[in-house]
Each structure stands twice: as structure tokens, then as C-alpha cells.
Coordinates of C-alpha atoms and ligand atoms in Angstrom, one line a residue:
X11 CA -63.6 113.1 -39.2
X12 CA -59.9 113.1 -38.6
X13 CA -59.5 109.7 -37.3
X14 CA -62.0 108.7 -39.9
X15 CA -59.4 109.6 -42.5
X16 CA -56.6 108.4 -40.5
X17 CA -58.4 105.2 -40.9
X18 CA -58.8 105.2 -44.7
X19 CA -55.0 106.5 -44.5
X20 CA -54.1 102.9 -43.0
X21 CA -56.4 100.8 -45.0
X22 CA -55.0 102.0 -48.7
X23 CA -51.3 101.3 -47.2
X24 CA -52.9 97.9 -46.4
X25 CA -54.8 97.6 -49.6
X26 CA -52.0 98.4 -51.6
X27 CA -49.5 95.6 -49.6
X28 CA -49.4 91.9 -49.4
X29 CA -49.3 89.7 -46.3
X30 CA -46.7 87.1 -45.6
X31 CA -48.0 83.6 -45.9
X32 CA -47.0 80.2 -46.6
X33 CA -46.4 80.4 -50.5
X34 CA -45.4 76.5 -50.6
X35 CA -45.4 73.4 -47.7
X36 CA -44.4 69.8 -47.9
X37 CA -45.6 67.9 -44.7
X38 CA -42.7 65.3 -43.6
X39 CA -45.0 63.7 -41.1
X40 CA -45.9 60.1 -42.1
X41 CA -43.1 59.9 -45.1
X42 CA -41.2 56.5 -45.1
X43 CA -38.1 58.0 -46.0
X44 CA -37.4 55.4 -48.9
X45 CA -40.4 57.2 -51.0
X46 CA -39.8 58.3 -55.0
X47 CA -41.3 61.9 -53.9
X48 CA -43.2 64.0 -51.1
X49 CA -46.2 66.0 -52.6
X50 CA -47.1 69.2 -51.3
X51 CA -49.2 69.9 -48.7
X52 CA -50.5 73.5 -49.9
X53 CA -49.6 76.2 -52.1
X54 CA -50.7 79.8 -51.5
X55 CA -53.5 81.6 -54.7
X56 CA -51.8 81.7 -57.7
X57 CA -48.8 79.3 -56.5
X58 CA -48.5 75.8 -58.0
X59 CA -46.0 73.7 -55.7
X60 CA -43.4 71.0 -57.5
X61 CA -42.6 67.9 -55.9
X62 CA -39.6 67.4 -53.4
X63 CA -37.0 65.0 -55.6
X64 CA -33.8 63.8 -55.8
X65 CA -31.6 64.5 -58.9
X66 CA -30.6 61.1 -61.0
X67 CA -27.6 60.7 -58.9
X68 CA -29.2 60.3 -55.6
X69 CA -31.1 57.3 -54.1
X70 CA -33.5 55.8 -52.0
X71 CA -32.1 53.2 -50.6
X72 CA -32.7 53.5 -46.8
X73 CA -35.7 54.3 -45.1
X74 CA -35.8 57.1 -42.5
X75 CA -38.7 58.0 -40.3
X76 CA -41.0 61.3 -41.1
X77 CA -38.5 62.3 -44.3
X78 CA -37.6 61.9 -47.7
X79 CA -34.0 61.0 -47.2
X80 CA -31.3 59.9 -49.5
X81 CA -28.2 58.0 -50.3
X82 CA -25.2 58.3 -53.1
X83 CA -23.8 61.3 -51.9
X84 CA -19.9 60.0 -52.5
X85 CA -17.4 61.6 -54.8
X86 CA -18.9 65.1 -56.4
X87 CA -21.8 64.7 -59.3
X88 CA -23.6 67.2 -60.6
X89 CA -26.5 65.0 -60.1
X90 CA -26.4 64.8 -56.3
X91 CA -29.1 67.0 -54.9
X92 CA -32.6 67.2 -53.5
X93 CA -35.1 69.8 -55.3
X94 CA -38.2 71.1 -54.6
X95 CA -40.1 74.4 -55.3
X96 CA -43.1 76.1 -57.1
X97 CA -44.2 77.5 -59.9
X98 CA -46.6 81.5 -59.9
X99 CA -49.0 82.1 -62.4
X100 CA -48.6 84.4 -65.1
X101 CA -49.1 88.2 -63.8
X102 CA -48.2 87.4 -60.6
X103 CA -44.7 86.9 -58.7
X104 CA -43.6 86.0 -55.0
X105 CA -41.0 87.6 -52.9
X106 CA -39.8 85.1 -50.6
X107 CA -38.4 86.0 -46.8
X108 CA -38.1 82.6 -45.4
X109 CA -37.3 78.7 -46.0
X110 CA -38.1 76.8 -43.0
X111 CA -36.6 73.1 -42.8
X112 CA -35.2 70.5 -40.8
X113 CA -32.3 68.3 -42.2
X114 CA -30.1 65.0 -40.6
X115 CA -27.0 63.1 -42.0
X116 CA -25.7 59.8 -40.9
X117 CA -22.2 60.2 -39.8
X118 CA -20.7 59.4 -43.5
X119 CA -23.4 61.5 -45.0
X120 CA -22.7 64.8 -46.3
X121 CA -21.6 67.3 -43.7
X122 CA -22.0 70.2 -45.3
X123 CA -24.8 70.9 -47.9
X124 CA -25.1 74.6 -49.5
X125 CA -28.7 75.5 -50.3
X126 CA -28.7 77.2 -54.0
X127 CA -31.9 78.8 -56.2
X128 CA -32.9 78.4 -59.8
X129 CA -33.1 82.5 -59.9
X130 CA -28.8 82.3 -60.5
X131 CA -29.4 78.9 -62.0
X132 CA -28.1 77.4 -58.7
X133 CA -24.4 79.0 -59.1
X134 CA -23.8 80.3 -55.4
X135 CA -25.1 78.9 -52.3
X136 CA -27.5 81.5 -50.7
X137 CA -26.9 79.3 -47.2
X138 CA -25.1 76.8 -45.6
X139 CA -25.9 73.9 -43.5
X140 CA -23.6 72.2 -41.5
X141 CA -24.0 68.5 -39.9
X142 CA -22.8 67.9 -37.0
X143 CA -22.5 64.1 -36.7
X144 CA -26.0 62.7 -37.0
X145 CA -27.5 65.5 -34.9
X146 CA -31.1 67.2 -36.5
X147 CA -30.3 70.6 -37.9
X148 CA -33.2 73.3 -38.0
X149 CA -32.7 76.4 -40.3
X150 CA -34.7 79.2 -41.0
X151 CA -33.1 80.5 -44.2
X152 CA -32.9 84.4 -45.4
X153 CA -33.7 84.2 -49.2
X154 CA -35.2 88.0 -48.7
X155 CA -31.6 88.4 -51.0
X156 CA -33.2 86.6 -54.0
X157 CA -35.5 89.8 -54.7
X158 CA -39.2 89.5 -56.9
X159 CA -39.6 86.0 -58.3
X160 CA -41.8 85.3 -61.3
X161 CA -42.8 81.7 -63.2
X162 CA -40.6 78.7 -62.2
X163 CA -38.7 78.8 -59.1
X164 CA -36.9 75.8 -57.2
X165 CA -34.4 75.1 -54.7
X166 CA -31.7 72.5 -54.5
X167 CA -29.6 71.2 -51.9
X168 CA -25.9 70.3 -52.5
X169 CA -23.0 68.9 -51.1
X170 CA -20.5 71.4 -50.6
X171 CA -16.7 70.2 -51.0
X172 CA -17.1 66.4 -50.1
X173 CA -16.4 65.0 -46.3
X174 CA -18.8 62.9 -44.3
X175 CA -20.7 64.4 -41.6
X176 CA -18.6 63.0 -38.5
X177 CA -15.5 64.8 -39.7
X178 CA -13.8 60.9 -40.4
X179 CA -13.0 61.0 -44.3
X180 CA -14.9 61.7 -47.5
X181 CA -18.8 61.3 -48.2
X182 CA -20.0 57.5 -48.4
X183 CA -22.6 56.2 -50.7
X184 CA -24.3 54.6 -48.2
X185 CA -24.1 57.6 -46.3
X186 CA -27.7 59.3 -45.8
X187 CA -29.2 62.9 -45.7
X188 CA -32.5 63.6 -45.4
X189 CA -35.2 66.7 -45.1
X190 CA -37.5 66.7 -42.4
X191 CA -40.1 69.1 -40.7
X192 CA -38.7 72.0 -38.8
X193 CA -38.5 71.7 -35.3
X194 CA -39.8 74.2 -32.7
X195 CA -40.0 73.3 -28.9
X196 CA -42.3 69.9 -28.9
X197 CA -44.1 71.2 -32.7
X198 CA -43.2 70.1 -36.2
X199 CA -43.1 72.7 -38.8
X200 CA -44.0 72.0 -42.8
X201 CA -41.3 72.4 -44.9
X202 CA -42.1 75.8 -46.0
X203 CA -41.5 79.0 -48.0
X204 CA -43.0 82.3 -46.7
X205 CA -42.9 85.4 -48.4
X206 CA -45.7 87.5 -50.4
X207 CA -47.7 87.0 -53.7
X208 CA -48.6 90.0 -55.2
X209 CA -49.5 90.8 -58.9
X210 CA -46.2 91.3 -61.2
X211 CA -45.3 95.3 -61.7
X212 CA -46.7 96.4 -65.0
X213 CA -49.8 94.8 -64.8
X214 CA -53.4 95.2 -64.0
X215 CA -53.1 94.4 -60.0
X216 CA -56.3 92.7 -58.0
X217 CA -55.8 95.4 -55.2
X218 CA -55.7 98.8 -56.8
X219 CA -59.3 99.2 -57.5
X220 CA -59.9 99.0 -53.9
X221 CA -57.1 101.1 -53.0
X222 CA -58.4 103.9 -55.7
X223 CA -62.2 103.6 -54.2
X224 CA -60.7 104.3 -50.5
X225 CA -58.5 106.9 -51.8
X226 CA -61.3 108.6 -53.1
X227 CA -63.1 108.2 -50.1
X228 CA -59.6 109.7 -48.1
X229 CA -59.9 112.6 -50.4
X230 CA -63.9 113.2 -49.6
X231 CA -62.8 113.1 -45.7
X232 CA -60.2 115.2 -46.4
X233 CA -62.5 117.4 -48.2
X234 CA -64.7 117.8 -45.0
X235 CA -61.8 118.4 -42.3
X236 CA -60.9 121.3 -44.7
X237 CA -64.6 122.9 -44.6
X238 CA -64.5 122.3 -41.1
X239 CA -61.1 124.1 -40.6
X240 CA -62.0 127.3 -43.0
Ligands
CA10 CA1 -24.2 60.3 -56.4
CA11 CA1 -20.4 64.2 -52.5

């Protein structure tokens, strides 16, 4: 009876805490590069996933292979980023744990970009990348820091300060950056947020019936051990 309600012990933690999962993927495979947007691949219940776009001051004018990649990076404009992100449905928010993505420059693309969220209104960089030449970059970003996240939420990438990626001179328009799958040994990875969706504090939760109707069957075993005991 003990082990029983040991048991029922576990399952109401459970029942009353959210897995991790994939809130939001874009699949990089396949992409020409040059394309006006990537779609989503998937979206977690209760998650509706935005496209991944450039601001007005980027373009598209160079192809680049399993990417959406991107050109006009020169002098500093407001307008120079890429963005993508997702939106949760009323009563419900996310806490996020982890971006994954891969990223490239050409050698006068940007060298360093500074990844920023809509929750500050993208005022301080929550991470930076750094290009080394044209080398691939994989990250797996922190954004545990950016705490319970309800309705719209988006990230952008930005140049930070404004030299090229080779270390030779400032950012070229031609120069390129572009977002691609993570890379892990041999596997490519969606671009992806993980973290938990859970219903918003405050409300009515899905959960919490379930975790009441174990609780009350806890309380019944509990019951037992103690007319066992006495
Ligand atoms: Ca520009
Ligand atoms: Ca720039």
C-alpha cells in the first residue's frame, strides 16, 4: 500500500508539471536560400508558429543551399535583421529553455550578430554569435533567463557593432548571413525552440482535475497505511 501511494505521490508531481518539447521548428532542409520566407515545420498544442523573415532592410539576393540567407547587412539600420517566432493561445503561456540553430557568414558578412527577444522589445542581446570567417556556427542558446511567456513572442537576429566576418573592414552589402539547421555529428537539427506549454497562472489549468482525482486517491491510500499502522 506504501508503494502504491508512493506511486500516486509521483504521478500528481507529474500531473501537475509540463514536459519539454519542441514549442516551434523551421526545417532548413530543401530551402533555396534566395526564398521570401521559410514556413514552419510544427508548432507544439496551443502554439501558432510565425514565419522566419527578414526586416525591410535585408535582402535576398544570393542563393545559399538548405537556408534562408541574406544580404544588405552594411552600415547599421534598424531594419537589418532576421525574425521568426510564435504566437500561444489565450490562457496558455510557454517557458522557453532552449533555441537550437545553425548560422554562416561570408567573409564580408556580419561577424558578429546578437540574438534579442520581443519580451524587452529587442533592447539587449540575450546571446551572441560570432563568425569566424565563413565557418558554420551551431548554438544552443539559454533563453531559460526570459522567464513565462504569454501571446506574441519573436526573435530577431542583429548585427552587433558593424565588421565583416573575416576581421578585414566593415560589413558589405553583398556580404551574406544566413540560418540553417543545427548540426550534431552527421544529423541536421530543425531550427527550434524547446521549452514547456502550460496553462497561464490564474486560470482554469487542463491538468489539475487529474491531479485533484489522484490526490484524492493519495489521500484514500494514505488513509489505509494509517488503519494498517494503528
Ligand atoms: Ca541593410
Ligand atoms: Ca551592419
Amino acid at each position: 500500500m506504501k508503494r502504491l501511494f508512493l506511486v500516486l505521490a509521483a504521478m500528481i508531481l507529474m500531473a501537475g508539471s509540463a514536459q519539454a518539447e519542441i514549442v516551434a521548428n523551421w526545417d532548413m532542409a530543401d530551402e533555396p536560400g534566395d526564398q521570401e520566407y521559410t514556413e514552419a515545420a510544427g508548432a507544439a498544442d496551443y502554439i501558432t508558429a510565425f514565419d522566419m523573415v527578414r526586416g525591410t532592410g535585408l535582402s535576398n539576393s544570393y542563393t545559399g543551399n538548405n537556408s534562408l540567407n541574406s544580404n544588405g547587412w552594411g552600415g547599421t539600420d534598424a531594419d537589418d535583421y532576421i525574425e521568426f517566432g510564435f504566437s500561444v493561445a489565450d490562457g496558455y503561456e510557454v517557458t522557453l529553455s532552449e533555441l537550437w540553430l545553425g548560422t554562416r557568414s561570408s567573409n564580408t558578412g556580419p561577424g558578429t550578430i546578437g540574438v534579442y527577444s520581443s519580451v524587452d522589445e529587442f533592447n539587449s542581446s540575450v546571446y551572441t554569435i560570432t563568425q569566424q570567417g565563413s565557418s558554420y556556427s551551431n548554438n544552443i542558446i539559454d533563453l531559460s533567463s526570459l522567464g513565462t511567456i504569454p501571446g506574441d513572442f519573436s526573435i530577431r537576429l542583429y548585427e552587433i557593432g558593424n565588421l565583416q566576418a573575416d576581421d578585414d573592414g566593415e560589413t558589405a552589402d553583398t556580404g551574406t548571413f544566413r540560418i540553417t539547421d543545427y548540426y550534431d555529428s552527421g544529423s541536421y537539427i530543425d531550427v527550434q525552440f524547446v521549452g514547456t506549454v502550460a496553462a497561464s497562472a490564474g486560470t482554469s489549468p487542463v491538468p489539475v482535475p487529474n491531479a485533484v482525482i489522484l490526490l484524492g486517491w493519495g489521500l484514500i491510500g494514505l488513509a489505509g497505511i494509517k488503519r494498517k499502522i494503528s
